[in-house]
Amino acid sequence: MWNLLLYRVAPVICILVNGACIGRLYGFTPAAVFWWVLFWICGSAIHMALHETGHLLGGLCSGYKLVFCQVGPLRLASSGDGKLSLRVRRDRSGQCVMAPASLQRIRYIRYNAGGILVNLLVCAGALPLCRAVPGYGGFFFLQLFFAGLPKLYTNCIPCLSGGCPNDAYILRLLTENPACRRDYGTYLYVYARRFWGLPVRRQDYAYERTEEGKKAERIYYDALQELLEESEGEKDG
């Protein structure tokens, strides 16, 4: 049901409403269509960058350490000693990976909700500017508003897409299940150590997950086991 809403119904509604607003305010002239596409692309890029920045700021406020933050082809990565480097990559994804400073208390709300909050604030600020700013400036803010809606409806409604949880799903999962919080924090911690090339001993992070539950509730535990197995394989090799 949610997949149908997220990937079929919501985008169609968004495009139709957006088109209706453009037709009423600017008309469907070739120039309007050109600026529509251009401003939509720019707005989408801005929202992607702001979404990942929101995760970054939320993580820093919670004491997390940056592993890497990628926006499009640009990746800002941190080394184990805190040095930053900027690299250009072939993929165009958006992702912010951070690690908790301690496994004793896993803070997760600001880190995972930061991206949603920033997109929401930008959309809320762009909407009144659509009419307040004259000409194509208002057109830009209109597209900045509509470009942010996909980020909101694909992250605010808890959903698993291809086995990957969105922000709202992670928040719900970690809030409802303390065992998942342990899995989540340990997974990020081990992932960061592997990314930084630091040693990972299986016995330091392995533990039995005795709690029964849905497969989705073990998503980070299973991912952690894969990381630990990879570490063992590299050590043996």
Coordinates of C-alpha atoms in Angstrom, one line a residue:
M1 CA 0.0 0.0 0.0
W2 CA 2.7 2.5 1.0
N3 CA 4.8 1.6 -2.1
L4 CA 1.9 2.4 -4.3
L5 CA 1.4 5.7 -2.5
L6 CA 5.0 6.7 -2.5
Y7 CA 6.1 5.7 -6.0
R8 CA 3.0 5.9 -8.1
V9 CA 0.2 8.1 -6.7
A10 CA 2.1 10.8 -4.8
P11 CA 4.5 11.7 -7.7
V12 CA 1.5 12.0 -10.1
I13 CA -0.4 14.2 -7.8
C14 CA 2.6 16.4 -7.2
I15 CA 3.2 16.8 -11.0
L16 CA -0.4 17.6 -11.7
V17 CA -0.7 20.2 -8.9
N18 CA 2.6 21.7 -9.9
G19 CA 1.6 21.9 -13.6
A20 CA -1.8 23.5 -12.6
C21 CA 0.0 26.2 -10.6
I22 CA 2.4 26.9 -13.5
G23 CA -0.4 27.0 -16.0
R24 CA -2.4 29.5 -13.9
L25 CA 0.5 31.7 -12.9
Y26 CA 2.8 31.7 -16.0
G27 CA 1.0 29.8 -18.8
F28 CA 2.4 26.8 -20.7
T29 CA 4.7 28.8 -23.0
P30 CA 8.0 27.3 -24.2
A31 CA 9.8 29.7 -21.9
A32 CA 7.8 28.6 -18.9
V33 CA 8.4 24.9 -19.6
F34 CA 12.1 25.6 -19.9
W35 CA 12.3 27.4 -16.6
W36 CA 10.1 24.8 -15.0
V37 CA 12.5 22.0 -15.9
L38 CA 15.6 24.1 -15.0
F39 CA 14.3 25.3 -11.6
W40 CA 13.0 21.8 -10.8
I41 CA 16.5 20.3 -11.4
C42 CA 18.1 23.1 -9.3
G43 CA 15.5 22.7 -6.5
S44 CA 16.0 18.9 -6.4
A45 CA 19.8 19.4 -6.1
I46 CA 19.3 22.0 -3.4
H47 CA 17.0 19.7 -1.4
M48 CA 19.4 16.8 -1.7
A49 CA 22.3 18.8 -0.4
L50 CA 20.1 20.3 2.4
H51 CA 18.7 16.9 3.3
E52 CA 22.2 15.4 3.8
T53 CA 23.4 18.6 5.6
G54 CA 20.4 18.2 8.0
H55 CA 21.6 14.7 8.8
L56 CA 25.1 16.0 9.3
L57 CA 24.1 18.8 11.6
G58 CA 21.7 16.5 13.6
G59 CA 24.5 13.9 14.0
L60 CA 27.0 16.5 15.1
C61 CA 24.5 17.8 17.7
S62 CA 24.2 14.2 19.0
G63 CA 27.9 13.7 19.3
Y64 CA 28.3 11.6 16.2
K65 CA 31.6 11.6 14.1
L66 CA 31.5 12.1 10.4
V67 CA 32.4 9.1 8.2
F68 CA 31.4 10.6 4.9
C69 CA 28.7 12.9 3.5
Q70 CA 28.0 12.7 -0.2
V71 CA 25.9 15.0 -2.4
G72 CA 25.8 14.0 -6.0
P73 CA 29.4 13.3 -7.2
L74 CA 31.0 15.2 -4.3
R75 CA 32.0 13.2 -1.2
L76 CA 33.4 14.8 2.0
A77 CA 35.1 12.1 3.9
S78 CA 36.8 12.0 7.3
S79 CA 39.8 9.9 8.2
G80 CA 40.1 8.1 11.5
D81 CA 42.1 11.1 13.0
G82 CA 39.5 13.6 11.9
K83 CA 41.2 14.9 8.7
L84 CA 38.7 15.9 5.9
S85 CA 39.1 15.2 2.2
L86 CA 36.8 16.1 -0.7
R87 CA 36.6 13.7 -3.6
V88 CA 34.7 13.4 -6.8
R89 CA 32.9 10.1 -7.4
R90 CA 31.1 8.6 -10.4
D91 CA 27.8 7.9 -8.6
R92 CA 25.3 10.7 -8.0
S93 CA 23.7 9.6 -4.7
G94 CA 23.0 11.5 -1.5
Q95 CA 24.1 9.9 1.8
C96 CA 25.4 11.0 5.1
V97 CA 27.1 8.3 7.2
M98 CA 28.2 9.0 10.8
A99 CA 29.2 7.0 13.8
P100 CA 28.2 7.3 17.4
A101 CA 31.0 8.4 19.7
S102 CA 30.0 5.8 22.2
L103 CA 28.0 2.5 22.3
Q104 CA 26.8 3.1 25.8
R105 CA 24.0 5.4 24.8
I106 CA 22.8 5.5 21.2
R107 CA 21.2 8.9 20.3
Y108 CA 19.4 8.7 17.0
I109 CA 16.5 11.2 16.8
R110 CA 18.3 14.3 15.7
Y111 CA 20.6 12.4 13.3
N112 CA 17.8 10.7 11.5
A113 CA 15.2 13.4 11.6
G114 CA 17.6 16.2 10.7
G115 CA 17.2 15.8 6.9
I116 CA 13.4 15.7 7.1
L117 CA 13.3 18.8 9.3
V118 CA 15.5 20.8 6.9
N119 CA 13.5 19.9 3.8
L120 CA 10.3 20.8 5.7
L121 CA 11.6 24.2 6.8
V122 CA 12.8 25.0 3.3
C123 CA 9.4 24.0 1.7
A124 CA 7.6 26.1 4.4
G125 CA 9.8 29.1 3.6
A126 CA 9.6 28.7 -0.2
L127 CA 5.8 28.5 -0.4
P128 CA 5.0 32.1 0.7
L129 CA 7.8 33.4 -1.5
C130 CA 6.2 32.0 -4.6
R131 CA 3.8 35.0 -4.6
A132 CA 5.9 37.5 -2.7
V133 CA 8.8 37.5 -5.2
P134 CA 7.9 38.8 -8.6
G135 CA 8.7 37.2 -12.0
Y136 CA 10.9 34.2 -12.4
G137 CA 12.1 34.6 -8.8
G138 CA 8.7 33.5 -7.6
F139 CA 8.8 30.7 -10.2
F140 CA 12.1 29.4 -8.7
F141 CA 10.6 29.3 -5.2
L142 CA 7.5 27.5 -6.5
Q143 CA 9.8 24.8 -7.9
L144 CA 11.9 24.8 -4.7
F145 CA 8.7 24.0 -2.8
F146 CA 7.5 21.2 -5.2
A147 CA 11.0 19.7 -5.5
G148 CA 11.1 19.3 -1.7
L149 CA 7.8 17.3 -1.6
P150 CA 9.3 14.1 -2.9
K151 CA 12.0 14.2 -0.2
L152 CA 9.3 14.7 2.4
Y153 CA 6.8 12.0 1.3
T154 CA 9.5 9.4 0.7
N155 CA 11.1 10.0 4.1
C156 CA 8.2 10.9 6.4
I157 CA 6.1 7.8 5.8
P158 CA 7.8 4.7 7.2
C159 CA 8.7 2.4 4.3
L160 CA 11.2 -0.3 3.2
S161 CA 12.3 0.2 -0.4
G162 CA 14.4 -2.7 -1.7
G163 CA 15.1 -3.8 1.8
C164 CA 16.5 -0.3 2.7
P165 CA 14.6 1.7 5.4
N166 CA 13.8 5.3 5.0
D167 CA 14.3 7.9 7.7
A168 CA 10.9 7.6 9.3
Y169 CA 11.1 3.8 9.3
I170 CA 14.5 4.0 11.1
L171 CA 13.0 6.4 13.7
R172 CA 10.0 4.2 14.3
L173 CA 12.2 1.0 14.5
L174 CA 14.7 2.5 16.9
T175 CA 12.0 4.1 19.1
E176 CA 10.0 0.9 19.5
N177 CA 12.8 -1.5 20.0
P178 CA 15.9 -1.0 22.4
A179 CA 17.6 -4.1 20.8
C180 CA 17.4 -2.4 17.4
R181 CA 19.1 0.6 18.9
R182 CA 22.0 -1.5 20.0
D183 CA 22.2 -3.2 16.6
Y184 CA 22.1 0.2 14.9
G185 CA 24.8 1.9 16.9
T186 CA 27.1 -1.1 16.8
Y187 CA 26.7 -1.4 13.0
L188 CA 27.5 2.3 12.4
Y189 CA 30.5 2.0 14.8
V190 CA 31.9 -1.1 13.1
Y191 CA 31.2 0.4 9.6
A192 CA 33.2 3.5 10.5
R193 CA 36.2 1.5 11.8
R194 CA 36.3 -0.5 8.6
F195 CA 36.0 2.7 6.5
W196 CA 38.9 4.2 8.3
G197 CA 41.0 1.1 8.0
L198 CA 41.0 0.4 11.8
P199 CA 41.2 -3.1 13.2
V200 CA 37.9 -4.8 13.9
R201 CA 37.9 -7.9 16.1
R202 CA 34.8 -10.0 15.9
Q203 CA 34.8 -10.9 19.5
D204 CA 34.7 -7.2 20.5
Y205 CA 31.4 -6.6 18.7
A206 CA 29.7 -9.9 18.3
Y207 CA 26.7 -10.8 20.5
E208 CA 23.7 -13.0 20.3
R209 CA 20.3 -11.5 19.3
T210 CA 17.9 -13.6 21.4
E211 CA 14.9 -11.4 20.9
E212 CA 12.4 -12.7 18.4
G213 CA 10.7 -10.4 16.0
K214 CA 10.1 -9.4 12.4
K215 CA 12.9 -9.8 9.9
A216 CA 12.9 -6.0 9.5
E217 CA 13.7 -5.6 13.2
R218 CA 17.0 -7.6 12.6
I219 CA 18.0 -5.5 9.6
Y220 CA 21.0 -3.8 11.4
Y221 CA 21.9 -7.0 13.3
D222 CA 22.2 -8.9 10.1
A223 CA 24.1 -6.1 8.4
L224 CA 26.5 -6.1 11.4
Q225 CA 27.1 -9.8 11.1
E226 CA 28.0 -9.3 7.4
L227 CA 30.5 -6.6 8.4
L228 CA 32.1 -8.8 11.0
E229 CA 32.3 -11.8 8.6
E230 CA 34.0 -9.5 6.0
S231 CA 36.5 -8.4 8.7
E232 CA 37.3 -12.0 9.5
G233 CA 37.7 -12.9 5.9
E234 CA 40.1 -10.0 5.3
K235 CA 42.1 -11.0 8.4
D236 CA 42.3 -14.7 7.3
G237 CA 43.3 -13.6 3.8

